[in-house]
Amino acid sequence: MSARIIDGKAIAQHLRETIAADVARIAARHGAQPGLAVVLVGNDPASEVYVGSKARQTVAVGMRSFEHRLPADVPETELLALVEQLNRDDAVDGILVQLPLPAHIDTNRVIEAVDPGKDVDGFHPVNAGRLMIGLPGLVACTPLGSLLLLQSVHADFSGLSAVILGRSNIVGKPVAQLLLQQNATVTIAHSRTRDLPGLCRTADIVVAAVGRPELVRGDWIKPGATVIDVGINRLPPAAGEAKGRLVGDVAFEEAKSVAGAITPVPGGVGPMTIACLLRNTLQAFKARRGID
Ligand code: GUN
């Protein structure tokens, strides 16, 4: 049997259409428009691509997009001053500082400088803490996107076991919190976990977020399980290829023949991240302005 392929591209498009309709309704009724500011430090090629897509999709759903580009050697104080300025700017509802930042900048200091009400990345300790104790807040985009994909397969997570591979603050830990809130029984595994394949084989849901190309093999998957692959890894180019293939953290072809449902790479979790960023921007806008 071959798994159902979870179409992240289509689900993300549907989410963007819902957001665009709500933005249009609010513009007509209140004459107000959400605004998202993206800050890019340096010119990392992958970050350039993400920032370009974010700006395009922001405008496409009817929001204002503000882009701030700073040189790679910008002093930390200058970046913090820009964040402060965006915190005060009433036209800005969401602030995203593209990561990774250059090594001379303290990433945590920058994250903590963002107004939690405008923290559409959900990285600020206030939002991470609110998620942990079950209060409403802004939730990190990739975890939120992963949950929405899982909800396209499962109406109810009670009694289901989930194994999360990876314990990062931006994916593993928040995904675990979201699934726990949905009544799943959650295990977070990582590089020091004993018998990762054996543990994975117990899971009804596997979320792979470790950044290791095709680490998870087909025989790690319980028959019928749902597999969410958060990894985006570029393999070295094979002979005759200009660029290497993009693969996830899961060996897709192997896992597909065992799983019940699985996300592809690309076209799975990736498209959901920006759609959830727009969702968070709309949420922040509504909360800041008391609009429903
Ligand atoms: N770099 C890669 N993914 C992300 C993300 O979701 N947010 C930010 N700020 N930077 C990133």
Coordinates of C-alpha atoms and ligand atoms in Angstrom, one line a residue:
M1 CA 0.0 0.0 0.0
S2 CA 1.2 3.5 -0.7
A3 CA 0.6 6.4 1.7
R4 CA -1.7 9.3 1.1
I5 CA 0.5 12.3 0.2
I6 CA -0.3 15.3 2.3
D7 CA -0.4 18.2 -0.1
G8 CA 1.1 21.1 1.8
K9 CA 1.0 23.3 -1.3
A10 CA -2.7 23.0 -1.7
I11 CA -3.5 23.4 2.1
A12 CA -1.2 26.5 2.3
Q13 CA -3.0 28.0 -0.7
H14 CA -6.4 27.4 0.9
L15 CA -5.1 29.1 4.1
R16 CA -3.8 32.1 2.1
E17 CA -7.2 32.4 0.4
T18 CA -9.0 32.4 3.7
I19 CA -6.6 35.1 5.1
A20 CA -6.9 37.2 1.9
A21 CA -10.7 37.1 2.2
D22 CA -10.5 38.2 5.9
V23 CA -8.1 41.0 5.1
A24 CA -10.4 42.3 2.4
R25 CA -13.4 42.2 4.8
I26 CA -11.5 44.1 7.4
A27 CA -10.3 46.7 4.8
A28 CA -13.9 47.3 3.7
R29 CA -15.3 47.5 7.2
H30 CA -12.5 49.2 9.1
G31 CA -10.2 50.8 6.5
A32 CA -7.2 49.2 8.1
Q33 CA -4.5 46.9 6.6
P34 CA -2.1 44.6 8.5
G35 CA 1.6 45.2 8.0
L36 CA 4.5 42.8 8.2
A37 CA 8.1 43.9 8.6
V38 CA 10.9 41.6 7.6
V39 CA 14.5 42.3 8.6
L40 CA 17.3 40.6 6.7
V41 CA 20.9 41.0 7.9
G42 CA 23.6 40.1 5.3
N43 CA 22.9 38.3 2.1
D44 CA 22.7 34.6 2.8
P45 CA 21.3 33.2 -0.5
A46 CA 18.7 30.9 1.2
S47 CA 17.5 33.7 3.4
E48 CA 17.2 36.0 0.3
V49 CA 14.9 33.5 -1.3
Y50 CA 12.7 33.2 1.8
V51 CA 12.5 36.9 2.3
G52 CA 11.6 37.5 -1.3
S53 CA 8.8 34.8 -1.1
K54 CA 7.5 36.3 2.2
A55 CA 7.2 39.8 0.7
R56 CA 5.4 38.5 -2.4
Q57 CA 2.9 36.4 -0.5
T58 CA 2.3 39.2 2.1
V59 CA 1.3 41.6 -0.7
A60 CA -0.7 38.9 -2.5
V61 CA -3.0 38.5 0.6
G62 CA -3.5 42.3 0.7
M63 CA -1.1 43.1 3.6
R64 CA 1.6 45.8 3.6
S65 CA 5.2 44.4 3.4
F66 CA 8.1 46.4 4.8
E67 CA 11.6 45.1 4.1
H68 CA 14.7 46.2 5.9
R69 CA 18.1 45.0 4.7
L70 CA 21.2 45.6 6.9
P71 CA 24.8 44.7 6.0
A72 CA 26.3 41.5 7.5
D73 CA 28.7 43.6 9.7
V74 CA 25.9 45.8 11.2
P75 CA 26.5 46.5 14.9
E76 CA 24.1 44.7 17.2
T77 CA 23.0 48.1 18.7
E78 CA 21.9 49.2 15.2
L79 CA 19.8 46.1 14.7
L80 CA 18.3 46.5 18.2
A81 CA 17.5 50.2 17.4
L82 CA 15.7 49.1 14.2
V83 CA 13.6 46.5 16.1
E84 CA 12.7 49.2 18.7
Q85 CA 11.6 51.5 15.8
L86 CA 9.4 48.8 14.4
N87 CA 8.0 48.1 17.8
R88 CA 6.8 51.7 17.9
D89 CA 5.6 51.9 14.3
D90 CA 1.8 51.6 14.3
A91 CA 1.7 50.5 10.7
V92 CA 3.7 47.4 11.6
D93 CA 1.7 44.5 13.2
G94 CA 4.3 41.8 12.7
I95 CA 8.1 41.8 13.0
L96 CA 10.3 38.9 11.7
V97 CA 14.0 39.0 11.9
Q98 CA 15.3 36.4 9.5
L99 CA 17.6 33.8 11.1
P100 CA 20.4 32.8 11.2
L101 CA 22.0 36.1 12.2
P102 CA 25.8 36.7 11.9
A103 CA 27.9 35.3 14.7
H104 CA 28.7 38.7 16.3
I105 CA 25.0 39.3 17.1
D106 CA 23.3 37.7 20.1
T107 CA 20.2 36.1 18.6
N108 CA 18.4 35.7 21.9
R109 CA 18.9 39.4 22.7
V110 CA 17.3 40.3 19.3
I111 CA 14.4 37.9 19.8
E112 CA 13.7 39.3 23.3
A113 CA 13.8 42.9 21.9
V114 CA 10.7 42.2 19.7
D115 CA 7.4 43.3 21.2
P116 CA 5.7 40.0 22.1
G117 CA 2.5 41.3 20.5
K118 CA 4.3 41.7 17.2
D119 CA 6.4 38.5 17.5
V120 CA 4.9 36.7 14.5
D121 CA 7.7 34.1 14.7
G122 CA 6.5 33.1 18.1
F123 CA 10.1 33.0 19.3
H124 CA 9.9 35.5 22.2
P125 CA 10.1 33.8 25.6
V126 CA 6.6 35.3 26.4
N127 CA 5.0 33.5 23.5
A128 CA 7.0 30.3 24.0
G129 CA 5.9 30.4 27.7
R130 CA 2.3 31.1 26.8
L131 CA 2.3 28.1 24.5
M132 CA 3.8 25.9 27.3
I133 CA 1.1 26.8 29.8
G134 CA -1.7 26.7 27.3
L135 CA -2.5 30.5 27.0
P136 CA -3.3 32.1 23.7
G137 CA -0.4 33.7 21.9
L138 CA 1.6 33.7 18.8
V139 CA 2.8 30.2 17.9
A140 CA 6.0 29.5 15.8
C141 CA 5.1 29.1 12.1
T142 CA 6.6 25.8 11.2
P143 CA 5.2 24.0 14.2
L144 CA 1.8 25.6 13.6
G145 CA 2.0 24.5 9.9
S146 CA 2.9 21.0 10.9
L147 CA -0.1 20.8 13.2
L148 CA -2.4 22.0 10.5
L149 CA -1.1 19.3 8.2
L150 CA -1.6 16.7 10.9
Q151 CA -5.2 18.0 11.4
S152 CA -5.9 17.3 7.7
V153 CA -5.4 13.7 8.6
H154 CA -6.5 13.3 12.2
A155 CA -9.6 14.8 13.7
D156 CA -8.7 13.7 17.2
F157 CA -5.2 13.0 18.7
S158 CA -6.5 11.3 21.9
G159 CA -4.8 8.0 22.4
L160 CA -2.2 8.6 19.6
S161 CA 1.5 8.5 20.3
A162 CA 3.7 11.1 18.6
V163 CA 7.5 10.9 18.4
I164 CA 9.2 14.2 17.6
L165 CA 12.7 13.9 16.3
G166 CA 14.6 17.1 17.3
R167 CA 14.5 19.3 20.3
S168 CA 15.0 22.8 18.8
N169 CA 13.3 25.8 20.2
I170 CA 11.9 26.7 16.8
V171 CA 10.5 23.3 15.8
G172 CA 10.8 20.3 18.1
K173 CA 9.8 21.8 21.4
P174 CA 6.8 23.9 20.1
V175 CA 5.5 20.9 18.0
A176 CA 5.6 18.8 21.1
Q177 CA 3.6 21.4 23.1
L178 CA 1.0 21.7 20.4
L179 CA 0.5 17.9 20.1
L180 CA 0.4 17.6 23.9
Q181 CA -2.3 20.3 23.9
Q182 CA -4.2 18.1 21.4
N183 CA -4.1 15.2 23.8
A184 CA -1.4 13.2 21.9
T185 CA 1.1 11.2 24.0
V186 CA 4.4 12.9 23.1
T187 CA 8.0 11.8 23.2
I188 CA 10.8 14.1 22.1
A189 CA 13.8 12.2 20.8
H190 CA 17.2 13.6 19.8
S191 CA 20.8 12.7 18.9
R192 CA 21.4 11.1 22.3
T193 CA 18.3 9.0 22.3
R194 CA 18.9 5.2 22.5
D195 CA 17.4 3.1 19.7
L196 CA 15.8 5.9 17.6
P197 CA 14.5 3.4 15.0
G198 CA 12.8 1.3 17.7
L199 CA 11.2 4.3 19.3
C200 CA 10.0 5.6 16.0
R201 CA 8.4 2.3 15.2
T202 CA 6.1 2.7 18.2
A203 CA 4.7 6.1 17.0
D204 CA 1.4 6.7 15.3
I205 CA 2.8 10.1 14.3
V206 CA 6.4 10.9 13.5
V207 CA 7.6 14.5 13.1
A208 CA 11.2 14.7 11.8
A209 CA 13.0 17.9 12.4
V210 CA 16.7 17.2 12.8
G211 CA 18.2 18.5 9.5
R212 CA 19.8 15.1 8.6
P213 CA 19.1 14.1 5.0
E214 CA 17.0 10.9 4.8
L215 CA 17.9 9.8 8.4
V216 CA 14.5 8.2 8.9
R217 CA 14.2 5.0 6.9
G218 CA 11.1 3.1 5.8
D219 CA 11.6 0.4 8.4
W220 CA 11.5 3.0 11.2
I221 CA 7.9 3.7 10.4
K222 CA 4.9 1.8 11.9
P223 CA 2.6 0.6 9.2
G224 CA -0.2 3.2 8.7
A225 CA 1.6 6.0 10.7
T226 CA 1.5 9.7 9.7
V227 CA 4.9 11.2 8.9
I228 CA 5.6 14.9 8.9
D229 CA 9.0 15.7 7.4
V230 CA 10.2 19.2 8.4
G231 CA 13.7 18.8 7.0
I232 CA 14.9 20.6 3.9
N233 CA 18.3 19.4 3.0
R234 CA 20.2 19.8 -0.3
L235 CA 22.3 16.8 -1.3
P236 CA 25.6 17.3 -3.0
P237 CA 25.1 17.3 -6.8
A238 CA 25.2 13.9 -8.5
A239 CA 27.1 13.5 -11.8
G240 CA 25.5 15.6 -14.4
E241 CA 23.5 17.7 -12.0
A242 CA 24.1 21.4 -11.5
K243 CA 22.4 21.5 -8.1
G244 CA 21.9 18.6 -5.7
R245 CA 18.4 17.3 -5.0
L246 CA 16.3 18.7 -2.1
V247 CA 15.4 15.9 0.4
G248 CA 13.8 15.8 3.8
D249 CA 14.9 14.1 7.0
V250 CA 12.9 11.0 5.9
A251 CA 13.7 8.6 3.0
F252 CA 10.5 9.4 1.2
E253 CA 10.2 6.6 -1.2
E254 CA 10.8 3.9 1.5
A255 CA 8.6 5.6 4.0
K256 CA 5.8 6.1 1.5
S257 CA 5.3 2.4 1.1
V258 CA 4.8 1.9 4.9
A259 CA 3.1 5.1 6.2
G260 CA -0.6 5.9 6.1
A261 CA 0.1 9.5 5.2
I262 CA 3.3 11.5 4.5
T263 CA 4.4 15.0 3.6
P264 CA 6.7 15.3 0.5
V265 CA 9.8 17.6 0.4
P266 CA 9.4 20.0 -1.3
G267 CA 5.6 20.7 -1.1
G268 CA 4.8 19.6 2.4
V269 CA 5.7 21.6 5.5
G270 CA 7.6 24.3 3.6
P271 CA 4.7 26.1 2.0
M272 CA 2.8 26.1 5.3
T273 CA 5.5 28.1 7.1
I274 CA 4.9 31.4 5.2
A275 CA 1.1 30.8 5.1
C276 CA 1.2 30.5 9.0
L277 CA 3.4 33.7 9.1
L278 CA 0.5 35.5 7.4
R279 CA -2.0 33.9 9.7
N280 CA 0.0 35.1 12.7
T281 CA 0.3 38.6 11.2
L282 CA -3.5 38.8 10.9
Q283 CA -3.9 37.5 14.5
A284 CA -1.4 40.1 15.8
F285 CA -3.1 42.9 13.9
K286 CA -6.6 41.9 15.2
A287 CA -5.3 41.6 18.8
R288 CA -3.4 44.9 18.7
R289 CA -6.4 46.8 17.2
G290 CA -9.2 45.0 19.0
I291 CA -10.7 43.9 15.6
D292 CA -12.6 40.7 15.3
Ligands
GUN1 N1 15.0 31.1 9.0 C1 14.5 29.9 8.6 N2 13.2 29.8 9.0 C2 12.9 30.9 9.8 C3 11.7 31.3 10.5 O1 10.7 30.6 10.5 N3 11.8 32.5 11.1 C4 12.9 33.2 11.0 N4 12.9 34.4 11.7 N5 14.0 32.9 10.4 C5 14.0 31.7 9.8

